[in-house]
XYZ file of C-alpha atoms in Angstrom:
429
model
C 9.205 -15.441 -18.095
C 6.885 -12.765 -16.756
C 9.893 -10.894 -15.388
C 11.720 -11.190 -18.708
C 8.672 -9.936 -20.623
C 8.412 -6.967 -18.264
C 12.088 -6.125 -18.744
C 11.725 -6.324 -22.535
C 8.661 -4.084 -22.421
C 10.500 -1.510 -20.299
C 13.485 -1.623 -22.689
C 11.237 -1.150 -25.736
C 9.447 1.781 -24.164
C 12.781 3.306 -23.243
C 14.098 2.979 -26.797
C 10.952 4.530 -28.273
C 11.090 7.373 -25.756
C 14.737 8.045 -26.623
C 13.855 8.493 -30.302
C 11.033 10.921 -29.452
C 13.274 12.927 -27.111
C 16.002 13.230 -29.746
C 13.561 14.715 -32.248
C 11.474 16.814 -29.843
C 13.464 17.933 -26.766
C 10.779 20.499 -25.885
C 8.191 17.736 -25.631
C 10.574 15.775 -23.438
C 10.919 18.604 -20.921
C 7.152 19.094 -20.794
C 6.673 15.378 -20.100
C 9.487 15.492 -17.555
C 7.807 18.285 -15.578
C 4.419 16.566 -15.764
C 5.890 13.265 -14.540
C 7.750 15.115 -11.792
C 4.719 16.987 -10.489
C 1.716 14.779 -11.249
C 2.962 11.205 -10.820
C 3.364 10.060 -7.186
C 6.791 8.714 -6.155
C 5.487 5.187 -5.586
C 4.117 4.761 -9.139
C 6.323 2.334 -11.058
C 7.249 -1.277 -11.765
C 9.890 -3.272 -9.942
C 12.628 -4.704 -12.153
C 15.329 -5.272 -9.564
C 14.786 -1.628 -8.579
C 11.661 0.487 -8.799
C 11.477 1.925 -12.328
C 9.270 5.013 -12.442
C 8.068 6.965 -15.500
C 10.279 9.862 -14.417
C 13.355 7.631 -14.225
C 12.709 6.144 -17.676
C 12.187 9.569 -19.182
C 15.320 10.913 -17.475
C 17.482 8.107 -18.857
C 15.995 8.596 -22.338
C 16.711 12.334 -22.158
C 20.331 11.825 -21.095
C 20.964 9.294 -23.877
C 19.171 11.307 -26.559
C 20.403 14.794 -25.656
C 24.010 14.114 -24.709
C 25.293 14.101 -28.280
C 25.079 17.576 -29.739
C 24.423 19.261 -26.404
C 27.678 21.213 -26.662
C 28.161 21.328 -22.895
C 31.661 21.746 -21.477
C 32.785 20.683 -18.041
C 32.634 23.564 -15.585
C 33.957 23.748 -12.058
C 30.744 22.584 -10.471
C 30.485 19.686 -12.927
C 33.874 18.563 -11.673
C 32.736 18.958 -8.047
C 29.654 16.853 -8.772
C 31.732 14.155 -10.462
C 34.170 14.080 -7.530
C 31.357 13.855 -4.961
C 29.489 11.096 -6.798
C 32.782 9.343 -7.509
C 33.616 9.402 -3.795
C 30.216 7.891 -3.038
C 30.813 5.161 -5.633
C 34.258 4.345 -4.209
C 32.775 4.283 -0.706
C 30.234 1.722 -1.887
C 32.861 -0.441 -3.576
C 34.962 -0.622 -0.405
C 31.909 -1.185 1.792
C 31.686 2.213 3.478
C 28.131 2.921 2.261
C 25.224 0.667 1.358
C 23.884 0.043 -2.128
C 20.715 2.003 -1.294
C 22.727 5.028 -0.170
C 24.975 4.924 -3.238
C 21.942 4.579 -5.521
C 20.234 7.544 -3.829
C 23.196 9.798 -4.610
C 24.408 8.565 -8.005
C 20.950 8.128 -9.541
C 18.828 10.347 -7.291
C 21.126 13.393 -7.605
C 23.178 12.731 -10.721
C 20.382 11.874 -13.149
C 18.219 15.003 -12.631
C 21.358 17.147 -12.575
C 22.277 15.804 -16.022
C 18.752 16.466 -17.310
C 19.130 20.081 -16.190
C 22.627 20.380 -17.678
C 21.467 19.005 -21.038
C 18.836 21.725 -21.472
C 21.013 23.611 -23.980
C 18.721 22.582 -26.857
C 15.652 24.327 -25.459
C 14.972 28.021 -24.929
C 15.224 28.749 -21.207
C 12.599 31.501 -21.253
C 10.241 28.923 -22.740
C 11.338 26.383 -20.113
C 10.694 28.885 -17.301
C 7.183 29.400 -18.668
C 6.631 25.628 -18.707
C 7.775 25.325 -15.088
C 5.509 28.230 -14.114
C 2.508 26.679 -15.874
C 2.968 23.193 -14.436
C 3.419 24.460 -10.887
C 0.368 26.685 -11.255
C -1.577 23.487 -11.967
C 0.070 21.851 -8.942
C -0.893 24.816 -6.754
C -4.517 24.813 -7.967
C -4.781 21.073 -7.291
C -3.299 21.668 -3.835
C -5.884 24.329 -3.009
C -8.672 22.047 -4.258
C -7.241 19.234 -2.125
C -7.500 21.451 0.949
C -10.995 22.677 0.164
C -12.370 19.228 -0.728
C -10.309 17.455 1.936
C -9.327 14.714 -0.468
C -6.017 13.751 -2.098
C -6.689 12.039 -5.410
C -3.151 10.706 -5.782
C -3.361 8.538 -2.658
C -5.902 6.387 -4.486
C -3.227 5.352 -7.016
C -2.132 2.335 -4.991
C 0.928 0.266 -5.930
C 2.098 -2.888 -4.118
C 5.450 -1.593 -2.898
C 7.033 -0.198 0.261
C 7.113 3.352 -1.112
C 3.318 3.420 -1.280
C 2.963 2.316 2.330
C 5.645 4.799 3.394
C 4.487 7.912 1.525
C 0.751 7.587 0.849
C -0.506 8.420 4.336
C -1.723 11.996 4.774
C -0.038 14.179 7.384
C -1.939 16.304 9.862
C -0.989 19.394 11.827
C -3.276 20.702 14.532
C -5.946 18.266 13.369
C -5.939 19.703 9.822
C -4.852 17.639 6.825
C -1.737 19.093 5.173
C -1.701 19.440 1.396
C 0.678 16.963 -0.258
C -0.426 16.689 -3.888
C 1.461 13.972 -5.774
C 4.639 14.596 -3.753
C 3.923 12.184 -0.891
C 4.902 14.716 1.753
C 3.818 18.260 2.566
C 7.395 19.499 3.033
C 8.413 18.206 -0.397
C 5.439 19.959 -2.012
C 6.015 23.210 -0.110
C 9.715 23.311 -0.981
C 9.101 22.643 -4.686
C 6.384 25.291 -4.844
C 8.800 27.792 -3.299
C 11.512 26.889 -5.823
C 9.140 27.508 -8.731
C 8.584 31.203 -7.854
C 11.670 32.623 -9.674
C 10.675 30.786 -12.854
C 7.222 32.361 -12.728
C 8.873 35.751 -12.218
C 10.896 35.564 -15.471
C 8.340 33.611 -17.519
C 6.666 34.877 -20.689
C 3.273 35.044 -19.008
C 1.444 38.368 -19.004
C 2.232 40.485 -15.925
C -1.206 40.132 -14.350
C -1.116 36.359 -14.977
C 2.313 36.159 -13.303
C 0.947 37.940 -10.237
C -2.018 35.568 -10.005
C 0.229 32.501 -10.440
C 2.646 33.679 -7.718
C -0.264 34.350 -5.359
C -1.739 30.904 -6.099
C 1.601 29.162 -5.524
C 2.190 31.069 -2.275
C -1.316 30.159 -1.085
C -0.741 26.479 -1.791
C 2.598 26.653 0.055
C 0.764 27.996 3.113
C -1.714 25.100 2.956
C 1.125 22.588 3.284
C 1.566 24.070 6.793
C 5.278 23.594 6.310
C 7.415 26.393 7.713
C 10.136 25.501 5.214
C 7.795 25.925 2.249
C 6.308 29.176 3.512
C 9.605 30.824 4.486
C 11.348 29.715 1.294
C 8.484 31.049 -0.832
C 8.718 34.451 0.881
C 12.504 34.453 0.516
C 12.172 33.563 -3.162
C 9.791 36.463 -3.771
C 12.098 38.877 -1.914
C 15.134 37.717 -3.921
C 13.185 38.053 -7.170
C 12.071 41.570 -6.301
C 15.603 42.666 -5.389
C 17.740 40.693 -7.853
C 15.441 40.074 -10.817
C 13.753 43.468 -10.801
C 14.801 44.207 -14.390
C 12.781 41.211 -15.570
C 9.478 42.918 -14.705
C 7.941 46.370 -14.646
C 7.564 48.567 -11.604
C 3.791 48.225 -11.913
C 4.102 44.440 -11.742
C 6.165 44.629 -8.560
C 3.626 46.958 -6.944
C 0.685 44.844 -8.073
C 2.306 41.619 -6.885
C 3.094 43.156 -3.505
C -0.526 44.297 -3.172
C -1.918 40.867 -4.085
C 0.459 39.141 -1.691
C -0.547 41.563 1.025
C -4.175 40.565 0.533
C -3.123 36.914 0.505
C -1.255 37.296 3.785
C -4.281 38.904 5.407
C -6.418 35.939 4.332
C -3.920 33.098 4.878
C -2.157 34.238 8.056
C -5.103 33.585 10.415
C -5.546 30.086 8.955
C -1.872 29.215 9.362
C -1.642 30.726 12.854
C -4.732 28.836 13.971
C -3.320 25.531 12.727
C 0.102 26.063 14.300
C -1.540 27.183 17.521
C -3.697 24.036 17.575
C -0.607 21.921 16.920
C 0.852 23.207 20.197
C 3.951 21.301 21.247
C 4.002 19.317 17.995
C 5.619 22.081 15.927
C 7.919 23.144 18.775
C 9.016 19.552 19.332
C 9.739 19.147 15.631
C 11.991 22.236 15.696
C 13.788 21.046 18.842
C 14.343 17.634 17.279
C 16.157 19.232 14.346
C 18.383 21.130 16.748
C 19.254 17.906 18.578
C 20.629 16.455 15.325
C 23.779 18.557 15.828
C 24.872 16.051 18.462
C 25.572 13.595 15.627
C 28.185 15.811 13.926
C 31.138 14.440 15.975
C 30.309 10.904 14.756
C 30.942 11.789 11.088
C 33.931 10.178 9.365
C 35.949 11.573 6.468
C 34.452 9.116 3.988
C 31.485 6.801 4.327
C 28.919 6.119 7.002
C 28.988 7.672 10.436
C 30.195 5.566 13.344
C 26.708 6.047 14.837
C 25.001 4.324 11.879
C 23.072 1.141 12.611
C 20.495 -1.020 10.860
C 18.044 -3.293 12.661
C 16.729 -6.701 11.582
C 13.884 -5.063 9.671
C 16.373 -3.017 7.637
C 15.566 0.324 9.275
C 18.515 2.727 9.192
C 19.225 4.807 12.285
C 21.948 7.121 13.574
C 22.375 6.948 17.306
C 18.924 7.446 18.802
C 17.559 9.074 15.614
C 15.601 6.981 13.107
C 15.239 9.867 10.667
C 17.436 12.823 9.819
C 15.496 15.930 8.823
C 18.533 17.859 7.615
C 20.104 17.390 4.213
C 23.396 18.860 5.416
C 23.764 16.577 8.416
C 22.484 13.564 6.493
C 25.157 13.917 3.819
C 27.869 13.964 6.458
C 26.372 10.962 8.246
C 25.780 8.958 5.069
C 28.754 9.822 2.854
C 31.354 11.529 5.040
C 32.902 14.921 5.631
C 34.737 15.132 2.286
C 31.547 15.146 0.117
C 29.861 17.429 2.657
C 32.684 19.999 2.629
C 32.803 20.039 -1.180
C 29.062 20.640 -1.447
C 29.068 23.267 1.292
C 31.861 25.135 -0.481
C 30.010 25.085 -3.787
C 26.812 26.221 -2.042
C 28.662 29.243 -0.687
C 29.969 29.882 -4.208
C 26.377 29.900 -5.474
C 25.506 32.627 -2.991
C 28.669 34.525 -3.926
C 27.828 34.359 -7.628
C 24.412 35.861 -6.924
C 25.880 38.650 -4.805
C 28.661 39.451 -7.276
C 26.461 39.958 -10.288
C 25.071 36.840 -11.952
C 21.287 36.916 -12.110
C 19.236 33.947 -13.275
C 15.986 32.273 -12.132
C 17.532 28.866 -11.458
C 20.298 30.113 -9.167
C 17.834 32.378 -7.332
C 15.650 29.300 -6.842
C 18.570 27.279 -5.464
C 19.765 30.014 -3.111
C 16.213 30.638 -1.822
C 15.889 27.025 -0.691
C 19.378 26.703 0.872
C 18.299 27.721 4.423
C 15.511 25.155 4.273
C 17.991 22.364 3.623
C 19.167 22.661 7.216
C 15.727 21.398 8.293
C 14.683 18.874 5.657
C 16.285 15.919 3.954
C 15.780 15.409 0.246
C 12.611 13.362 -0.099
C 10.427 12.191 -2.993
C 10.304 14.615 -5.951
C 11.999 17.383 -3.992
C 15.286 15.549 -4.529
C 14.700 15.416 -8.270
C 13.509 18.998 -8.663
C 16.336 20.463 -6.612
C 19.080 18.736 -8.565
C 17.310 19.425 -11.863
C 17.203 23.138 -11.014
C 20.847 23.005 -9.918
C 21.753 21.633 -13.348
C 19.681 24.377 -14.953
C 21.529 26.997 -12.885
C 24.911 25.844 -14.177
C 23.668 25.672 -17.772
C 22.026 29.105 -17.611
C 25.206 30.631 -16.259
C 27.277 28.992 -18.999
C 24.868 30.229 -21.689
C 24.884 33.743 -20.228
C 28.681 33.888 -20.282
C 28.768 32.705 -23.893
C 26.650 35.675 -25.035
C 28.419 39.063 -24.886
C 25.111 40.896 -24.828
C 23.566 38.760 -22.101
C 22.495 40.312 -18.830
C 25.058 38.323 -16.889
C 27.933 38.722 -19.327
C 29.928 40.727 -16.814
C 29.798 38.021 -14.141
C 33.225 36.990 -12.829
C 34.745 33.866 -14.363
C 35.055 31.996 -11.075
C 31.341 31.697 -10.488
C 30.734 28.245 -11.883
C 30.672 26.680 -8.431
C 26.917 26.522 -8.100
C 25.475 23.806 -5.897
C 23.721 22.763 -2.753
C 23.270 19.794 -0.577
C 21.330 16.576 -0.886
C 20.246 13.593 1.118
C 17.717 10.825 1.265
C 16.039 9.235 4.237
C 12.485 8.544 5.333
C 11.516 11.715 7.201
C 9.575 12.273 10.358
C 5.887 12.610 9.538
C 5.514 15.700 11.740
C 8.185 17.775 9.943
């Protein structure tokens, strides 16, 4: 009876949330970003599966916003459907496990739909919301480093996700900033992806510069090379491809502030990486060794090297974790989904080079190199696929307006995508 009461309560909350979302889509996206960034991944109730506030809100948004969204299937939508369909078929015939199928269909598909259904909100407003929320995340991250305390770890829940993600990582004896993301790499990658949205937001120029500097500083304090490099790449892409969105004075001022930030942050980062010694080098070598698993990939379904022990721990050959989204997709779902997603990732880069300019696609392209060295984990999975959905929607909206900045983009540039994966990562990544 307790389980039934819990299910009824969850259903009632979901129905009420759907009504609110239908009437106030802007409020829904604000709540979505807050749940994404400020609620740890282990927070939720178990009703067969772990139901989190973000999952409930996502389902409510899809149900409430689907009708009247006016979206039409584009090439990448078809690619996504084919990939997720292949995963579903693989599960039905026993080629992949239920957990792996759930990670792709729900973990990728749901946030992608939330991004695609953003046609009812103004995207300049949405960029400003993303910028504001991640500024808060960055400030909390800096405070976490200064005070040496993560407040989110204290939100304990009796489930395996809490035991798996709540422990704080260290590098060179220094605690790495994780925020509510459960992992420093996830936080660093999401901070880096938020930079293009800050760049095009409605914030005042000097506020934009301060927010970008704050986000970059927080990315450094994760001591994640992926977060730091992706943040720099995002800023470079914004300066070169989104230059018309800001004034020349803003670009100069931002460059000056970042220069000061580098002077301050570089010694801290170098000292930590130097103290880490062989730890960081070993982590990089480990990722290179993952290439030995490529020959074990099949066309569809799990790799021939996949194994699961009595405790339920998944492994591939001698590797218990796969810190590469690209390789993990091939090992988990097969070469066909991997090739489709790689092709659409290349199309995303091509669309950026050939003329389409938008914050979401710049964000996606900036993080692509990092996906060779990190699997999708915690909220990084959600934010990446949400931004991917935004990229497709923004491109569709730009093409529908003759006077839009990207109106001259070629018609074959709908293939915007990237890779995904899900596995418990190494704690030294």
